[in-house]
Short mmCIF file of C-alpha atoms and ligand atoms in Angstrom, two decimals:
data_model
loop_
_atom_site.label_atom_id
_atom_site.label_comp_id
_atom_site.label_asym_id
_atom_site.label_seq_id
_atom_site.Cartn_x
_atom_site.Cartn_y
_atom_site.Cartn_z
CA UNK A 1408 161.43 132.88 170.31
CA UNK A 1409 161.65 135.76 167.90
CA UNK A 1410 165.06 134.45 166.72
CA UNK A 1411 163.57 131.02 166.10
CA UNK A 1412 160.78 132.45 163.88
CA UNK A 1413 163.47 134.44 162.04
CA UNK A 1414 165.40 131.29 161.32
CA UNK A 1415 162.17 129.60 160.23
CA UNK A 1416 161.47 132.46 157.96
CA UNK A 1417 164.96 132.36 156.57
CA UNK A 1418 164.60 128.66 155.86
CA UNK A 1419 161.30 129.20 154.29
CA UNK A 1420 162.56 131.90 152.10
CA UNK A 1421 165.60 130.03 150.93
CA UNK A 1422 163.48 126.93 150.37
CA UNK A 1423 161.20 129.04 148.21
CA UNK A 1424 164.19 130.41 146.28
CA UNK A 1425 165.73 126.89 145.76
CA UNK A 1426 162.27 125.57 144.70
CA UNK A 1427 161.69 128.35 142.30
CA UNK A 1428 165.10 127.72 140.74
CA UNK A 1429 164.51 124.11 140.36
CA UNK A 1430 160.79 124.50 139.49
CA UNK A 1431 161.22 126.51 136.41
CA UNK A 1432 163.21 124.00 134.37
CA UNK A 1433 161.52 120.99 135.74
CA UNK A 1434 158.19 122.26 134.65
CA UNK A 1435 159.16 123.10 131.24
CA UNK A 1436 157.71 120.95 128.51
CA UNK A 1437 160.44 119.50 126.38
CA UNK A 1438 161.14 121.42 123.15
CA UNK A 1439 162.27 120.23 119.77
CA UNK A 1440 163.52 122.56 117.14
CA UNK A 1441 162.90 121.67 113.44
CA UNK A 1442 164.87 123.98 111.14
CA UNK A 1443 164.00 125.33 107.65
CA UNK A 1444 165.58 124.61 104.31
CA UNK A 1445 169.37 125.15 104.50
CA UNK A 1446 168.96 125.59 108.24
CA UNK A 1447 171.35 122.78 109.44
CA UNK A 1448 174.68 121.34 108.66
CA UNK A 1449 175.20 118.40 106.20
CA UNK A 1450 178.16 116.26 105.61
CA UNK A 1451 179.25 114.27 102.57
CA UNK A 1452 181.79 111.76 101.43
CA UNK A 1453 182.69 110.83 97.82
CA UNK A 1454 183.17 107.14 96.99
CA UNK A 1455 185.27 105.74 94.18
CA UNK A 1456 182.51 105.86 91.65
CA UNK A 1457 182.05 109.69 91.96
CA UNK A 1458 182.83 111.53 88.81
CA UNK A 1459 183.65 115.19 89.40
CA UNK A 1460 182.29 117.68 86.92
CA UNK A 1461 185.59 118.84 85.28
CA UNK A 1462 189.20 119.03 86.04
CA UNK A 1463 189.20 121.69 88.88
CA UNK A 1464 186.55 119.85 90.76
CA UNK A 1465 188.54 116.68 90.23
CA UNK A 1466 191.76 118.25 91.62
CA UNK A 1467 190.02 119.65 94.57
CA UNK A 1468 187.91 116.56 95.43
CA UNK A 1469 188.08 115.38 98.95
CA UNK A 1470 189.75 112.04 99.13
CA UNK A 1471 187.59 108.94 99.27
CA UNK A 1472 185.96 107.86 102.66
CA UNK A 1473 186.64 111.17 104.34
CA UNK A 1474 183.45 113.07 105.60
CA UNK A 1475 183.53 116.67 104.93
CA UNK A 1476 181.16 119.58 105.34
CA UNK A 1477 178.86 119.85 102.49
CA UNK A 1478 176.63 122.57 103.91
CA UNK A 1479 177.37 125.37 104.48
CA UNK A 1480 180.55 125.24 102.47
CA UNK A 1481 182.08 128.60 101.69
CA UNK A 1482 183.61 127.39 98.43
CA UNK A 1483 180.03 127.89 97.00
CA UNK A 1484 181.01 131.56 96.96
CA UNK A 1485 184.05 131.11 94.66
CA UNK A 1486 183.08 131.23 91.11
CA UNK A 1487 184.92 128.14 89.60
CA UNK A 1488 184.21 126.03 92.63
CA UNK A 1489 180.52 126.76 92.76
CA UNK A 1490 179.99 124.07 90.12
CA UNK A 1491 181.81 121.48 92.11
CA UNK A 1492 179.62 122.26 95.16
CA UNK A 1493 176.45 122.24 93.14
CA UNK A 1494 177.27 118.81 91.69
CA UNK A 1495 177.70 117.31 95.07
CA UNK A 1496 174.40 118.96 96.35
CA UNK A 1497 172.29 117.80 93.42
CA UNK A 1498 169.51 115.35 93.66
CA UNK A 1499 168.25 113.01 90.91
CA UNK A 1500 164.77 111.80 90.33
CA UNK A 1501 164.77 108.25 89.16
CA UNK A 1502 161.37 107.60 87.28
CA UNK A 1503 161.64 103.77 87.70
CA UNK A 1504 162.18 103.88 91.41
CA UNK A 1505 159.80 106.90 91.69
CA UNK A 1506 162.17 108.49 94.36
CA UNK A 1507 165.01 110.93 94.58
CA UNK A 1508 168.68 110.14 95.35
CA UNK A 1509 172.01 111.80 95.65
CA UNK A 1510 174.44 112.10 92.71
CA UNK A 1511 176.07 108.69 92.22
CA UNK A 1512 179.11 108.42 94.40
CA UNK A 1513 178.08 111.13 96.89
CA UNK A 1514 177.13 109.90 100.38
CA UNK A 1515 175.50 112.39 102.75
CA UNK A 1516 174.67 112.38 106.47
CA UNK A 1517 173.11 114.85 108.94
CA UNK A 1518 175.40 115.35 111.96
CA UNK A 1519 174.15 115.78 115.53
CA UNK A 1520 170.58 114.53 115.13
CA UNK A 1521 168.72 115.15 118.44
CA UNK A 1522 170.98 118.03 119.42
CA UNK A 1523 170.64 121.77 118.59
CA UNK A 1524 174.31 121.71 117.67
CA UNK A 1525 174.04 121.67 113.84
CA UNK A 1526 171.28 124.29 113.85
CA UNK A 1527 173.12 127.00 115.78
CA UNK A 1528 175.66 127.74 112.96
CA UNK A 1529 175.64 126.43 109.50
CA UNK A 1530 179.45 126.25 109.64
CA UNK A 1531 181.00 126.50 113.21
CA UNK A 1532 184.24 127.89 111.68
CA UNK A 1533 182.28 130.80 110.18
CA UNK A 1534 180.05 131.75 113.01
CA UNK A 1535 179.95 135.33 112.13
CA UNK A 1536 178.33 134.78 108.77
CA UNK A 1537 176.48 131.45 109.19
CA UNK A 1538 174.54 131.97 112.43
CA UNK A 1539 171.03 130.50 112.32
CA UNK A 1540 169.32 129.45 115.51
CA UNK A 1541 172.12 130.50 117.95
CA UNK A 1542 170.29 133.63 119.27
CA UNK A 1543 166.98 131.78 119.61
CA UNK A 1544 168.60 128.88 121.58
CA UNK A 1545 170.31 131.47 123.77
CA UNK A 1546 166.96 132.89 124.72
CA UNK A 1547 165.53 129.56 125.36
CA UNK A 1548 168.51 128.68 127.59
CA UNK A 1549 167.76 131.75 129.65
CA UNK A 1550 164.35 130.11 130.24
CA UNK A 1551 165.88 126.94 131.60
CA UNK A 1552 166.15 124.92 128.36
CA UNK A 1553 169.23 122.78 128.08
CA UNK A 1554 170.39 120.89 125.07
CA UNK A 1555 169.91 117.22 125.33
CA UNK A 1556 167.96 117.54 128.59
CA UNK A 1557 164.69 119.30 127.65
CA UNK A 1558 165.81 120.96 124.41
CA UNK A 1559 166.44 119.00 121.14
CA UNK A 1560 167.18 119.60 117.53
CA UNK A 1561 165.80 117.68 114.61
CA UNK A 1562 168.13 118.56 111.53
CA UNK A 1563 167.47 116.76 108.25
CA UNK A 1564 168.49 116.57 104.74
CA UNK A 1565 166.44 119.48 103.57
CA UNK A 1566 167.03 118.80 99.84
CA UNK A 1567 164.65 116.08 100.10
CA UNK A 1568 160.80 116.32 100.52
CA UNK A 1569 157.92 113.97 101.27
CA UNK A 1570 155.54 112.26 98.98
CA UNK A 1571 151.97 111.33 99.20
CA UNK A 1572 150.79 107.71 99.97
CA UNK A 1573 151.67 105.33 97.29
CA UNK A 1574 154.97 107.01 96.43
CA UNK A 1575 158.15 106.04 98.09
CA UNK A 1576 160.12 108.87 99.73
CA UNK A 1577 162.98 107.11 101.50
CA UNK A 1578 164.96 110.00 102.89
CA UNK A 1579 161.92 112.13 103.95
CA UNK A 1580 159.98 109.15 105.51
CA UNK A 1581 163.01 108.08 107.53
CA UNK A 1582 163.33 111.56 108.92
CA UNK A 1583 159.79 111.60 109.95
CA UNK A 1584 160.32 108.23 111.79
CA UNK A 1585 163.41 109.61 113.58
CA UNK A 1586 161.53 112.81 114.47
CA UNK A 1587 158.70 110.71 115.94
CA UNK A 1588 161.20 108.71 117.92
CA UNK A 1589 162.81 111.80 119.23
CA UNK A 1590 159.45 113.19 120.36
CA UNK A 1591 158.74 110.02 122.24
CA UNK A 1592 162.14 109.95 123.80
CA UNK A 1593 162.06 113.62 124.79
CA UNK A 1594 158.69 113.10 126.46
CA UNK A 1595 159.91 109.90 128.25
CA UNK A 1596 163.01 111.61 129.69
CA UNK A 1597 160.87 114.55 130.89
CA UNK A 1598 158.35 112.69 133.07
CA UNK A 1599 156.02 111.84 130.18
CA UNK A 1600 155.32 115.47 129.50
CA UNK A 1601 154.09 116.15 125.91
CA UNK A 1602 156.50 117.96 123.76
CA UNK A 1603 156.54 121.48 122.18
CA UNK A 1604 157.58 121.59 118.50
CA UNK A 1605 159.13 124.84 117.26
CA UNK A 1606 159.72 125.00 113.50
CA UNK A 1607 161.08 127.49 111.03
CA UNK A 1608 160.07 127.82 107.55
CA UNK A 1609 159.97 124.38 105.67
CA UNK A 1610 160.33 122.63 108.99
CA UNK A 1611 156.68 123.44 109.63
CA UNK A 1612 155.60 121.61 106.63
CA UNK A 1613 157.43 118.51 107.79
CA UNK A 1614 156.05 118.80 111.32
CA UNK A 1615 152.44 119.09 110.18
CA UNK A 1616 152.89 115.99 107.87
CA UNK A 1617 154.20 114.11 110.83
CA UNK A 1618 151.24 115.03 112.95
CA UNK A 1619 148.84 114.08 110.22
CA UNK A 1620 150.61 110.85 109.58
CA UNK A 1621 150.04 109.69 113.06
CA UNK A 1622 146.93 109.05 115.07
CA UNK A 1623 144.95 111.52 117.08
CA UNK A 1624 145.73 109.47 120.16
CA UNK A 1625 149.42 109.69 119.43
CA UNK A 1626 149.15 113.44 118.97
CA UNK A 1627 147.20 114.02 122.19
CA UNK A 1628 149.70 111.95 124.21
CA UNK A 1629 152.86 113.60 122.67
CA UNK A 1630 152.26 117.01 121.39
CA UNK A 1631 151.71 119.84 123.72
CA UNK A 1632 151.90 122.62 121.25
CA UNK A 1633 153.08 123.35 117.65
CA UNK A 1634 154.76 126.80 117.04
CA UNK A 1635 155.55 127.39 113.43
CA UNK A 1636 157.72 130.40 112.55
CA UNK A 1637 157.65 131.94 108.99
CA UNK A 1638 155.94 128.76 107.61
CA UNK A 1639 155.35 128.82 103.83
CA UNK A 1640 152.14 126.81 103.98
CA UNK A 1641 151.15 127.37 100.39
CA UNK A 1642 154.59 127.92 98.83
CA UNK A 1643 155.97 131.25 97.55
CA UNK A 1644 156.28 133.13 94.22
CA UNK A 1645 159.98 133.60 95.15
CA UNK A 1646 160.46 129.87 94.49
CA UNK A 1647 159.22 130.41 90.90
CA UNK A 1648 161.97 132.93 90.53
CA UNK A 1649 164.47 130.39 92.00
CA UNK A 1650 163.39 127.70 89.45
CA UNK A 1651 163.37 130.13 86.47
CA UNK A 1652 166.59 132.09 87.10
CA UNK A 1653 168.33 130.64 90.13
CA UNK A 1654 168.80 132.26 93.41
CA UNK A 1655 172.18 133.66 94.65
CA UNK A 1656 171.54 132.56 98.18
CA UNK A 1657 171.55 136.30 98.97
CA UNK A 1658 175.25 136.43 98.18
CA UNK A 1659 176.08 138.91 95.41
CA UNK A 1660 179.24 137.02 94.39
CA UNK A 1661 177.27 133.79 93.54
CA UNK A 1662 176.12 133.54 89.84
CA UNK A 1663 172.60 132.34 90.28
CA UNK A 1664 172.79 130.42 87.05
CA UNK A 1665 175.61 128.34 88.49
CA UNK A 1666 173.42 126.89 91.11
CA UNK A 1667 170.14 126.94 89.30
CA UNK A 1668 170.35 123.24 88.22
CA UNK A 1669 171.09 122.14 91.72
CA UNK A 1670 168.19 124.28 93.13
CA UNK A 1671 165.84 122.86 90.52
CA UNK A 1672 166.95 119.27 91.51
CA UNK A 1673 165.82 119.81 95.05
CA UNK A 1674 162.60 118.09 95.85
CA UNK A 1675 161.77 120.35 98.76
CA UNK A 1676 162.13 123.31 96.46
CA UNK A 1677 159.43 121.83 94.27
CA UNK A 1678 157.28 121.62 97.40
CA UNK A 1679 157.62 125.24 97.97
CA UNK A 1680 156.16 126.35 94.59
CA UNK A 1681 152.98 128.28 95.07
CA UNK A 1682 149.98 126.02 95.61
CA UNK A 1683 147.09 126.40 93.15
CA UNK A 1684 144.54 126.00 95.87
CA UNK A 1685 145.95 129.05 97.65
CA UNK A 1686 147.17 131.27 94.90
CA UNK A 1687 144.25 130.56 92.62
CA UNK A 1688 143.91 129.12 89.18
CA UNK A 1689 143.89 132.46 87.32
CA UNK A 1690 146.13 134.99 89.15
CA UNK A 1691 149.24 135.39 86.95
CA UNK A 1692 152.29 134.93 88.99
CA UNK A 1693 154.80 134.93 86.10
CA UNK A 1694 154.21 137.03 83.00
CA UNK A 1695 156.17 136.73 79.90
CA UNK A 1696 155.65 138.31 76.41
CA UNK A 1697 153.52 135.42 75.29
CA UNK A 1698 152.18 133.58 78.38
CA UNK A 1699 150.93 134.12 81.80
CA UNK A 1700 151.43 131.49 84.33
CA UNK A 1701 149.23 131.01 87.36
CA UNK A 1702 149.94 128.38 90.09
CA UNK A 1703 147.84 126.01 88.12
CA UNK A 1704 150.16 126.44 85.12
CA UNK A 1705 153.29 125.27 87.00
CA UNK A 1706 153.83 122.05 84.92
CA UNK A 1707 153.79 124.22 81.83
CA UNK A 1708 156.00 126.74 83.55
CA UNK A 1709 158.58 124.04 84.49
CA UNK A 1710 158.64 122.86 80.93
CA UNK A 1711 159.10 126.25 79.52
CA UNK A 1712 161.92 127.29 81.73
CA UNK A 1713 163.77 124.11 80.55
CA UNK A 1714 163.19 121.84 83.41
CA UNK A 1715 160.84 119.30 81.84
CA UNK A 1716 162.26 116.62 84.23
CA UNK A 1717 160.46 118.23 87.03
CA UNK A 1718 157.09 117.99 85.49
CA UNK A 1719 156.24 114.40 86.28
CA UNK A 1720 157.48 114.37 89.93
CA UNK A 1721 155.69 117.75 90.48
CA UNK A 1722 152.45 116.46 89.23
CA UNK A 1723 152.44 113.03 90.91
CA UNK A 1724 154.32 113.67 94.15
CA UNK A 1725 154.28 117.43 94.94
CA UNK A 1726 150.84 118.70 93.89
CA UNK A 1727 148.88 116.17 96.03
CA UNK A 1728 150.95 117.23 98.97
CA UNK A 1729 150.51 120.96 98.70
CA UNK A 1730 146.76 120.79 99.41
CA UNK A 1731 147.34 118.67 102.62
CA UNK A 1732 147.00 121.12 105.40
CA UNK A 1733 144.84 119.00 107.59
CA UNK A 1734 144.10 120.30 111.15
CA UNK A 1735 145.92 118.15 113.62
CA UNK A 1736 143.74 119.01 116.56
CA UNK A 1737 146.80 120.11 118.72
CA UNK A 1738 147.14 123.77 119.65
CA UNK A 1739 149.06 125.59 116.86
CA UNK A 1740 150.62 129.12 116.87
CA UNK A 1741 151.89 130.75 113.71
CA UNK A 1742 154.28 133.49 114.13
CA UNK A 1743 155.08 135.52 111.07
CA UNK A 1744 156.94 138.59 109.93
CA UNK A 1745 154.83 141.09 107.81
CA UNK A 1746 155.35 144.38 105.92
CA UNK A 1747 158.43 143.24 104.21
CA UNK A 1748 158.34 143.64 100.41
CA UNK A 1749 157.91 140.11 98.91
CA UNK A 1750 157.86 139.02 95.23
CA UNK A 1751 154.28 138.64 94.02
CA UNK A 1752 154.46 138.98 90.18
CA UNK A 1753 157.47 138.26 88.05
CA UNK A 1754 157.89 139.91 84.53
CA UNK A 1755 160.23 138.21 82.05
CA UNK A 1756 161.17 140.12 78.87
CA UNK A 1757 162.63 139.14 75.62
CA UNK A 1758 165.91 137.85 77.15
CA UNK A 1759 164.04 134.87 78.59
CA UNK A 1760 164.46 133.24 82.00
CA UNK A 1761 168.25 133.53 82.32
CA UNK A 1762 167.97 137.25 83.06
CA UNK A 1763 166.50 138.30 86.46
CA UNK A 1764 162.94 139.45 86.08
CA UNK A 1765 161.20 142.76 86.96
CA UNK A 1766 159.28 142.26 90.14
CA UNK A 1767 156.13 143.51 91.61
CA UNK A 1768 156.24 143.27 95.34
CA UNK A 1769 153.45 142.75 97.81
CA UNK A 1770 153.13 142.06 101.59
CA UNK A 1771 154.95 139.20 103.32
CA UNK A 1772 158.15 138.48 105.15
CA UNK A 1773 160.52 139.13 102.19
CA UNK A 1774 160.54 135.50 101.05
CA UNK A 1775 156.94 134.13 101.80
CA UNK A 1776 153.89 135.89 100.63
CA UNK A 1777 151.38 136.89 103.31
CA UNK A 1778 148.70 134.80 101.73
CA UNK A 1779 150.86 131.79 102.27
CA UNK A 1780 151.89 132.70 105.83
CA UNK A 1781 148.27 133.03 106.77
CA UNK A 1782 147.02 129.87 104.91
CA UNK A 1783 146.19 127.95 108.01
CA UNK A 1784 143.82 130.82 109.13
CA UNK A 1785 141.86 130.41 105.97
CA UNK A 1786 142.02 126.60 105.83
CA UNK A 1787 141.05 126.14 109.35
CA UNK A 1788 138.49 128.74 109.87
CA UNK A 1789 135.39 127.46 111.45
CA UNK A 1790 137.09 124.37 112.89
CA UNK A 1791 136.15 124.59 116.63
CA UNK A 1792 138.52 121.72 117.60
CA UNK A 1793 141.66 123.36 116.06
CA UNK A 1794 143.09 126.07 118.43
CA UNK A 1795 145.10 128.44 116.18
CA UNK A 1796 146.79 131.76 117.11
CA UNK A 1797 148.41 133.93 114.62
CA UNK A 1798 151.05 136.40 115.81
CA UNK A 1799 152.20 139.09 113.33
CA UNK A 1800 155.44 140.88 113.91
CA UNK A 1801 155.78 143.90 111.61
CA UNK A 1802 158.94 144.54 109.63
CA UNK A 1803 160.59 141.28 110.59
CA UNK A 1804 161.85 139.21 107.71
CA UNK A 1805 161.72 135.49 107.04
CA UNK A 1806 165.00 134.62 108.91
CA UNK A 1807 165.38 137.70 111.03
CA UNK A 1808 162.48 136.33 113.13
CA UNK A 1809 165.10 133.91 114.56
CA UNK A 1810 167.22 136.79 116.03
CA UNK A 1811 165.07 140.06 116.18
CA UNK A 1812 164.66 141.10 119.75
CA UNK A 1813 161.02 141.74 119.56
CA UNK A 1814 160.39 138.35 117.99
CA UNK A 1815 162.58 136.44 120.37
CA UNK A 1816 160.74 138.12 123.36
CA UNK A 1817 157.46 137.18 121.84
CA UNK A 1818 158.59 133.59 121.33
CA UNK A 1819 159.69 133.35 124.95
CA UNK A 1820 156.43 134.94 126.15
CA UNK A 1821 154.48 132.25 124.30
CA UNK A 1822 156.52 129.54 125.74
CA UNK A 1823 156.16 130.69 129.25
CA UNK A 1824 152.39 130.81 128.65
CA UNK A 1825 152.40 127.33 127.17
CA UNK A 1826 154.40 126.05 130.09
CA UNK A 1827 152.37 127.84 132.85
CA UNK A 1828 149.13 126.74 131.36
CA UNK A 1829 150.32 123.25 131.88
CA UNK A 1830 150.84 123.91 135.53
CA UNK A 1831 147.36 125.28 135.99
CA UNK A 1832 145.79 122.38 134.08
CA UNK A 1833 147.98 119.94 136.09
CA UNK A 1834 146.97 121.25 139.51
C1 NAG B 567 148.55 138.40 81.32
O1 NAG B 567 148.03 139.07 82.48
C2 NAG B 567 148.01 140.45 82.35
C3 NAG B 567 147.68 140.99 83.75
O2 NAG B 567 146.62 140.31 84.44
C4 NAG B 567 147.06 140.80 81.31
O3 NAG B 567 146.96 142.21 81.19
C5 NAG B 567 147.37 140.24 79.97
O4 NAG B 567 146.46 140.39 78.94
C6 NAG B 567 147.64 138.72 80.24
N1 NAG B 567 148.24 138.21 78.92
C7 NAG B 567 148.03 137.05 78.38
C8 NAG B 567 148.74 136.59 77.21
O5 NAG B 567 147.09 136.23 78.74
#
């Protein structure tokens, strides 16, 4: 008799163990990762009409119809080759079409849409220097997430942005459609559970646009939670530095002036210029001997730095977007790094915009100003139907939030809360 009850107890215990093993993953809401700018691989191929900029680039051009890695490509680090890379990465705004496109003769594609594969490392042959979401994905796997089963990646051509209604935006719009389909597919293959979206940086801006371009009914059905890491809701002063003087990608070997034109050509970079609504019409962000530029003066600023081609697309396409931070009604968590010195005011001297400026720093994550990281709190205050939680992690920078132990622990904790809330409300 006693033996019998022992056996029963044993069976009960092992059943509980088996159930808890199965239960964790099967109760997880599907999760989709939306990377930031530069946060996934891109591939390109050159057609016959492509004209390389100069002899070196011509000699080293990849042969026609052969797909190669465009991003991240280590030749960007090699002085004479930086120019070849930059030309293939450059976008062109066509006034007649009112849209952006690649350099003629350069075709591009985003590998592995739907999978996390192209977000883990920006170049799988250079894992040690190009790691991106690998540590984050590892922590998620420990929670029971599996690529292609309940975990997905939504890489995109991050050079392109979006445009407000009435303006074509072929690449960005197509991405939002693909992301929407991926969300619906992820939900369908996980028992109809709504999806968690986890974005980093620029990815947060795309995700919010997707939500706001779909109906409230769609959002309720498909979106469980939106967690945005390091999102630059109102742009950054750092971006004005990039437009004026180029940004070396944090690599000392790269001459910022060699990549400046390419960086200026990127539509999403325009999107990340400081928003007048947030940074105010009078606060000077860039100071030169003769002029002060606030966020409201960005058209003049673009003109004065020698990028007058950017003024019209900025005014007609970008500016109307920057104010669009509508509350989607789905629960949102912003997780941000703070206490890292972040460019707040740029001083340019007599040498003009080609020389790096003197910088006054303020609070933020090293890239994004605190004001911008906290913009949703301000924008959505007093909106009772918009659950918003802001989690600040001190001394964590814009991208180290994806690998810092404290940050990863916090992300995982949030996810288990989101997933277990689901259990309570379901039972
Ligand atoms: C620019 O701003 C600084 C600091 O706010 C101020 O002292 C200066 O007078 C301004 N210069 C011009 C040209 O408006």
